[in-house]
C-alpha positions as a printed Julia matrix, in Angstrom:
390×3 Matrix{Float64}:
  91.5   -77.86  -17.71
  90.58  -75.01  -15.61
  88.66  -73.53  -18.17
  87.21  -76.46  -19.18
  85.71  -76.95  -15.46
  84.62  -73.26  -14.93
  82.79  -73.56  -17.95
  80.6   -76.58  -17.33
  79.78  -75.6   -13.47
  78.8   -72.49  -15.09
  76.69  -74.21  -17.68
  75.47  -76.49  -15.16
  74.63  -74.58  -12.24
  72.71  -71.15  -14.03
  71.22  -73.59  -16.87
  73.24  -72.03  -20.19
  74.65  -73.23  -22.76
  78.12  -72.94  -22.34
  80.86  -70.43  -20.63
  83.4   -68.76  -22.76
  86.87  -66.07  -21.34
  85.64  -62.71  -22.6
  88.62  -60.43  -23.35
  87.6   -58.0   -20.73
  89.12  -55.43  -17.56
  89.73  -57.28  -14.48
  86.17  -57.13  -12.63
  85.69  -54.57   -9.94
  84.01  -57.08   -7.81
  85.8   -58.18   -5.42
  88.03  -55.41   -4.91
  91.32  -56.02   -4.77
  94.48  -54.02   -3.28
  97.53  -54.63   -5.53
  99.94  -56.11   -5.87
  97.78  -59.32   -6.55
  95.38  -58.59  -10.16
  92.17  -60.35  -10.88
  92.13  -62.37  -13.81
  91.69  -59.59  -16.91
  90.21  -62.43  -19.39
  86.91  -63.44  -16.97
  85.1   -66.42  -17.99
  81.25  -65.03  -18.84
  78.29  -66.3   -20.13
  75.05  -64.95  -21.93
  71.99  -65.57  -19.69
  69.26  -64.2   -21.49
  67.51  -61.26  -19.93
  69.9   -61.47  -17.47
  72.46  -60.2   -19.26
  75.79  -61.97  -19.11
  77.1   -63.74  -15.87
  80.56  -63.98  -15.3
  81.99  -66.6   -13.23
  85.39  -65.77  -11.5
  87.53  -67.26   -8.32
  90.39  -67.69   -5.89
  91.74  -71.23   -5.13
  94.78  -70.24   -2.35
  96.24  -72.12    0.62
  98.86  -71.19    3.2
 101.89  -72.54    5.51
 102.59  -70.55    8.5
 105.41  -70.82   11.16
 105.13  -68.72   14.61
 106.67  -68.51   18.18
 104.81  -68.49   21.33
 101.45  -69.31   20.26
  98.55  -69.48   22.87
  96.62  -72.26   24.04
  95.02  -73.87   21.43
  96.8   -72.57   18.9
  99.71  -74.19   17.07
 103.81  -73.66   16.48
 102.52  -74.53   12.4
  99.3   -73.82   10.84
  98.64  -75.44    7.14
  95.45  -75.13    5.66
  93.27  -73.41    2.55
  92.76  -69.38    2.66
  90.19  -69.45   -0.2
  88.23  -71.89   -1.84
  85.5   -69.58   -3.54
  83.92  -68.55   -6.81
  81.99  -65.48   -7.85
  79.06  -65.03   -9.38
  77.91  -61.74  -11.07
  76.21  -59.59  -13.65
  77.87  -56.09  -14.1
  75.41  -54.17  -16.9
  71.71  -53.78  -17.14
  69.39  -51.93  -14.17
  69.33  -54.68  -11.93
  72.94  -56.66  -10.92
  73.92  -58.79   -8.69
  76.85  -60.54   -7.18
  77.55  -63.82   -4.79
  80.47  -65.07   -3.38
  80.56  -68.84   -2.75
  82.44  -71.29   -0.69
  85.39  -71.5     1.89
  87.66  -69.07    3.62
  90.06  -68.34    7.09
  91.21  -64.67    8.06
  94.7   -65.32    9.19
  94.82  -61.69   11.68
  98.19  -60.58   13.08
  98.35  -61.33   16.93
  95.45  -63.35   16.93
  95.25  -67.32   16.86
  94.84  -68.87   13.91
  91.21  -70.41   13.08
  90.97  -72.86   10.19
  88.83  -72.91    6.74
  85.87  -74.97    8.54
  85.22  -73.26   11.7
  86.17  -70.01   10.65
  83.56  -70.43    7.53
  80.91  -72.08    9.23
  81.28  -69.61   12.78
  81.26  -66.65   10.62
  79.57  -65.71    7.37
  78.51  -68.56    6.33
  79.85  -70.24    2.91
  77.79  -67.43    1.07
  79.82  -64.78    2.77
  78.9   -61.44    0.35
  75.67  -61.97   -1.46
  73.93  -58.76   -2.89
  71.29  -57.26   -5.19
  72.79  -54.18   -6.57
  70.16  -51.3    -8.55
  71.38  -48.76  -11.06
  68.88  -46.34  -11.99
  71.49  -43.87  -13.47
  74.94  -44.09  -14.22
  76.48  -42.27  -11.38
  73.82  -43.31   -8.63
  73.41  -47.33   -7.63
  71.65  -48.79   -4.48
  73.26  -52.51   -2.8
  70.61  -54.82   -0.47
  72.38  -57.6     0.97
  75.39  -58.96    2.51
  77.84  -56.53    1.65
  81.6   -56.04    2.52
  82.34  -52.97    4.77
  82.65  -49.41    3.96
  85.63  -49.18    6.94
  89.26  -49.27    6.92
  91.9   -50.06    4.28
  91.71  -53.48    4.23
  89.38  -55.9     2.59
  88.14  -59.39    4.29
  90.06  -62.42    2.6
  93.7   -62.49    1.84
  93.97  -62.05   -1.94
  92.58  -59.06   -1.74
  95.11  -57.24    0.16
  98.57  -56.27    0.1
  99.83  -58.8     2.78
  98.7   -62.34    3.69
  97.53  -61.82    7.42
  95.28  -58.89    8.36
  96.47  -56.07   10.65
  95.62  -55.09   13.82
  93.68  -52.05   12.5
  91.23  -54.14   10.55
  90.69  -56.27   13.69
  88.97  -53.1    15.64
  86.86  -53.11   12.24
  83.39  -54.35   10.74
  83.7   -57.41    8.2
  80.89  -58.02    6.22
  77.6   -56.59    7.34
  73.74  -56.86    6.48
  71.93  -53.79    5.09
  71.24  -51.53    2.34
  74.28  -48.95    1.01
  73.21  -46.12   -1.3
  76.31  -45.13   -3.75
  77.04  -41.9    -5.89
  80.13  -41.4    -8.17
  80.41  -38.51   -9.87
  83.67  -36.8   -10.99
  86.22  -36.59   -8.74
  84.02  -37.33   -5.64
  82.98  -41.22   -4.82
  80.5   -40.96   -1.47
  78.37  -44.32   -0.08
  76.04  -44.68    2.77
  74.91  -47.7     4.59
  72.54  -48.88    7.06
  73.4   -52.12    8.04
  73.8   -54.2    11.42
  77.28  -53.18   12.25
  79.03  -56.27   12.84
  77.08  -58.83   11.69
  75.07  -58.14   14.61
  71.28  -58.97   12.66
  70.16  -55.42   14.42
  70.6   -52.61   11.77
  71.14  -50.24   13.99
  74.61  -49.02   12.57
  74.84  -46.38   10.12
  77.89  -46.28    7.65
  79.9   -43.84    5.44
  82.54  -43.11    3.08
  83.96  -39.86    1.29
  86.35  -40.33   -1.58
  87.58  -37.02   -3.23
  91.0   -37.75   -6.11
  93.0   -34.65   -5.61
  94.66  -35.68   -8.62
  94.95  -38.54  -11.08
  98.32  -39.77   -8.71
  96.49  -39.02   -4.83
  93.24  -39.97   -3.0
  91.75  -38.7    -0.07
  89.15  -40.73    1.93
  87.37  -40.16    5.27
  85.05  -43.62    6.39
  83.5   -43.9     9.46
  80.3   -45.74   11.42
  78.02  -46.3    14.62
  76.01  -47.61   16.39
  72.32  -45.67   16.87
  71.52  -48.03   19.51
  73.03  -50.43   21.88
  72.91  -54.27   21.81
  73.77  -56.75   24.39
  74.56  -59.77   22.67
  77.84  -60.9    20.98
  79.23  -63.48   18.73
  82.53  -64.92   16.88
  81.5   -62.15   14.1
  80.01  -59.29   17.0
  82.33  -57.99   19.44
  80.47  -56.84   22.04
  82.41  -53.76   22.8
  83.04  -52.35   19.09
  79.75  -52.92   17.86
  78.52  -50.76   20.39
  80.66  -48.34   19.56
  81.9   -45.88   16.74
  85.16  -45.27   14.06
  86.15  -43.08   11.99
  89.12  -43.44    9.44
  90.88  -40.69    7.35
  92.97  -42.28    4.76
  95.27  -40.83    1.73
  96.82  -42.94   -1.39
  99.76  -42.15   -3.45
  99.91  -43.81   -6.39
 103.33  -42.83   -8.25
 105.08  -45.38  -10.82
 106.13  -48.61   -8.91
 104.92  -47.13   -5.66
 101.68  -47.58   -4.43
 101.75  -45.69   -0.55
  98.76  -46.22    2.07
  98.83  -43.89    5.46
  96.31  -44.5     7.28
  94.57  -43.09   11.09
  91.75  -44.81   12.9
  89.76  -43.55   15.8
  87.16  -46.27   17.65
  85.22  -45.74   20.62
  83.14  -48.46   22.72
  80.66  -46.82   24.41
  79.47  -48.14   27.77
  77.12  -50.94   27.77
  75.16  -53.51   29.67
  75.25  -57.15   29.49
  75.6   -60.24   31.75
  74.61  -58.36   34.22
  78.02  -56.45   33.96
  78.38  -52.43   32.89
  81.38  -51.9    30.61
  82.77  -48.67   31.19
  84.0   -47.08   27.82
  87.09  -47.33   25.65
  88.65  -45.96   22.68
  91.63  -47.01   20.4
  94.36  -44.33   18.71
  96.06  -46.07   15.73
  97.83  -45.44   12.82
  99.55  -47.54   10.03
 101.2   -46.83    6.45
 100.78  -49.83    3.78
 103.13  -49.68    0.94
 103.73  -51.11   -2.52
 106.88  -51.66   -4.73
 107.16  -53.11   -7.91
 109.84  -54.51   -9.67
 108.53  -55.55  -12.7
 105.21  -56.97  -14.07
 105.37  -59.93  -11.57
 107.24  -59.44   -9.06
 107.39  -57.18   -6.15
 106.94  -56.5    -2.15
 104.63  -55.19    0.14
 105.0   -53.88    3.64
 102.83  -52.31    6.6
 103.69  -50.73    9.81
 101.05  -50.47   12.99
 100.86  -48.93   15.99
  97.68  -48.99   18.03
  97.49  -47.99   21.68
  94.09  -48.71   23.6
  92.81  -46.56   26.39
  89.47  -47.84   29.05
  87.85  -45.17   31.39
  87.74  -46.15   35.24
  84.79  -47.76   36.76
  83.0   -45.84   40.08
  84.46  -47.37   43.07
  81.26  -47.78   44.59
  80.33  -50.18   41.69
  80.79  -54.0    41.68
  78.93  -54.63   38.46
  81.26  -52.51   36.24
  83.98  -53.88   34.55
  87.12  -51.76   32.53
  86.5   -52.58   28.65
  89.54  -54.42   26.62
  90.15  -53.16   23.14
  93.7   -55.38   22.77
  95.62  -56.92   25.1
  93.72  -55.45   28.61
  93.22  -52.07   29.2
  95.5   -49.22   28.33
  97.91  -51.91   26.07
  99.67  -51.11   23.16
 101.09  -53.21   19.88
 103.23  -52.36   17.06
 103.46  -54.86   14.16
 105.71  -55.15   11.09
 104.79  -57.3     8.12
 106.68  -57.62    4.72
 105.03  -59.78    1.94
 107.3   -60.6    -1.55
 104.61  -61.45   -4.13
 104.94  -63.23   -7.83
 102.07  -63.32  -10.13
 102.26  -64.9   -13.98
  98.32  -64.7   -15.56
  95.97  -66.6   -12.92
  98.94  -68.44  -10.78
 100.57  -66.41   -7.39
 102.67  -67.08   -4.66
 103.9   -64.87   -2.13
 105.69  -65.22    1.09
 105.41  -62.89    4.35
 107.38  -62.19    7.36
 105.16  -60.26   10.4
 106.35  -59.5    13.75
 103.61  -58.23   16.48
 104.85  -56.15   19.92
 102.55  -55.99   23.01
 103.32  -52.9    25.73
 101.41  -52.89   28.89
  99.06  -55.65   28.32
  97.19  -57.44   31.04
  98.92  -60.63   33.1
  97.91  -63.49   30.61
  96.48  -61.74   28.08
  99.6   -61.59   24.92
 101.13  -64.48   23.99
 102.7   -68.35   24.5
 101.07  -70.95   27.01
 100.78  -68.16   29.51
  99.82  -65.49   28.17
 103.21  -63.62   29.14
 105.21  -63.23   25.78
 105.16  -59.94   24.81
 105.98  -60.52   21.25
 105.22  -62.75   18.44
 106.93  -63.75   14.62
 105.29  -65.69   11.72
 106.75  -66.82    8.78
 103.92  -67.58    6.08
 103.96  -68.67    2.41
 100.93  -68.82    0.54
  99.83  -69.83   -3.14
  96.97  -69.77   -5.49
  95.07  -69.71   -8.74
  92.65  -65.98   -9.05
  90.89  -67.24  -12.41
């Protein structure tokens, strides 16, 4: 029935004749982290002189259990992670790709926002939308909407190792508007990107990643970004502090049998900035985190990630009244460590997975952690989620 459905919105929505699973590699678009696998039989369609379109997915929703939330927030969250389809071409000079529909971004030690708000309040229900040109085989150009270069996890939660984001990716861009040149050749992957930071509509960030494979087992990448400019102005998707700022990641993955092994360092810095009539002195963040991998068998098998992430704010002049110290985390100079393990089981298109986090505030500001008050230093979730990646 599934197939039966793809196939006529396909038909229905591009104008062909009719959609048909092509015995085919998973697509590379979206990426995904394992231990979760895109569907390796893709549903695809000839279009003419557009070559042929494939038209992909992820159906998931979630339960989730936690103590002390804040205000506003809930002791149980149910609600859908994903409700999207993909659209894309992957041969010829001129690709492209869209991502359609519904999404939330459950984010350790954060409240929890549901599929509407966080969809319409965010990216929009088009959240990744780009044309993508390949001249050559090793060289390719991307203009659109286009998922960040930073960090070592991707936006929505099939993509990734765990469930909930960590509190790395939450110092990082999302999705961001611009244009990202791309070279592969060999053992050397390298992309650059002007875009508008995060989501920001000023492209005044410039972006970067360096992939060299020491071997066929172990990866080395260094991403970074910044801003060329300030910006005063901030939204659910633009922080005001790390979009006027910079980060830099050095990353290394060890693949090795069952194991897959992710250590990870970030860097940020928030420069200081105007706005409201305030002056934000700077900041920076020091963090570091190792994602992991085991497998069992073919379906089965767990995931884990450790954080740590300490913030640190410079000190206004006492003579000023208009500065204020910038907060990275919970207030300036906090810390957080977080703990997350995630069992997953995949057969073909169908998944379920369950996850246990934990989240540890030191030094944070009066109020600003977690329960009614703002005074709980610590936080567990309990989440199971299931889906359909077809």
């Amino acid at each position: 029935m599934i197939t039966r459905f793809r196939a006529l919105l396909c038909a229905s929505a591009l104008g062909v004749a009719a959609v048909s699973p092509v015995l085919a590699d998973p697509l590379a678009t979206p990426a995904m982290t394992p231990p979760l696998a895109a569907n390796p039989s893709p549903a695809g369609s000839d279009a003419g002189s557009l070559g042929k379109i494939y038209l992909t997915g992820a159906i998931s929703g979630f339960g989730m259990v936690q103590t002390d939330p804040v205000p506003g927030d809930h002791d149980g969250n149910i609600d859908a992670t994903n409700a999207q389809i993909f659209i894309q071409t992957t041969a010829g000079p001129v690709q492209f790709f869209a991502e359609l529909g519904g999404y939330s971004f459950p984010v350790l030690g954060t409240p929890y926002t549901h599929i509407g708000p966080t969809t319409v309040n965010t990216y929009s229900a088009v959240p990744v939308a780009f044309v993508k040109f390949q001249p050559t085989p090793e060289l390719s150009i991307q203009v659109g909407k286009l998922p960040t270069l930073i960090g070592a996890e991707y936006a929505f939660t099939f993509q990734n190792m765990n469930i909930e984001r960590g509190l790395l990716w939450n110092q990082e861009p999302v999705v961001s508007d611009g244009v990202q040149v791309n070279f592969t050749k060999g053992k050397v992957t390298a992309s650059a990107s002007l875009n508008d930071g995060f989501y920001s509509g000023r492209y005044n960030w410039l972006s970067g990643l360096f992939t060299y494979a020491l071997s066929a087992k172990d990866s080395f990448t260094v991403a970074g970004g910044g801003a060329l400019s300030s910006y005063d102005r901030a939204s659910p998707t633009t922080p005001l502090l790390q979009n006027n700022g910079a980060i830099l990641d050095l990353m290394w993955t060890h693949t090795e049998g069952p194991w897959m092994v992710t250590p990870y360092f970030q860097y940020t810095r928030a420069y200081r900035v105007n706005a409201g009539g305030l002056q934000y002195a700077g900041a920076n963040t020091w963090s570091g985190a190792v994602l992991a991998k085991y497998s069992f068998n073919a379906r089965f098998s767990i995931a884990g990630r450790v954080e740590y992430i300490a913030s640190e704010s410079a000190s206004c002049p006492t003579e000023s009244d208009a500065c204020v110290q910038s907060n990275l985390l919970y207030g300036p100079g906090s810390r957080a460590l977080s703990l997350t393990v995630t069992p997953t089981w995949q057969k073909g298109v169908f998944f379920v997975r369950a996850e246990g986090s934990y989240v540890d505030v030191m030094h944070a500001a009066d109020g600003a952690s977690f329960g009614q008050t703002g005074d709980t230093h610590s936080q567990f979730r309990a989440a199971l989620e299931t889906g359909i990646l077809f």
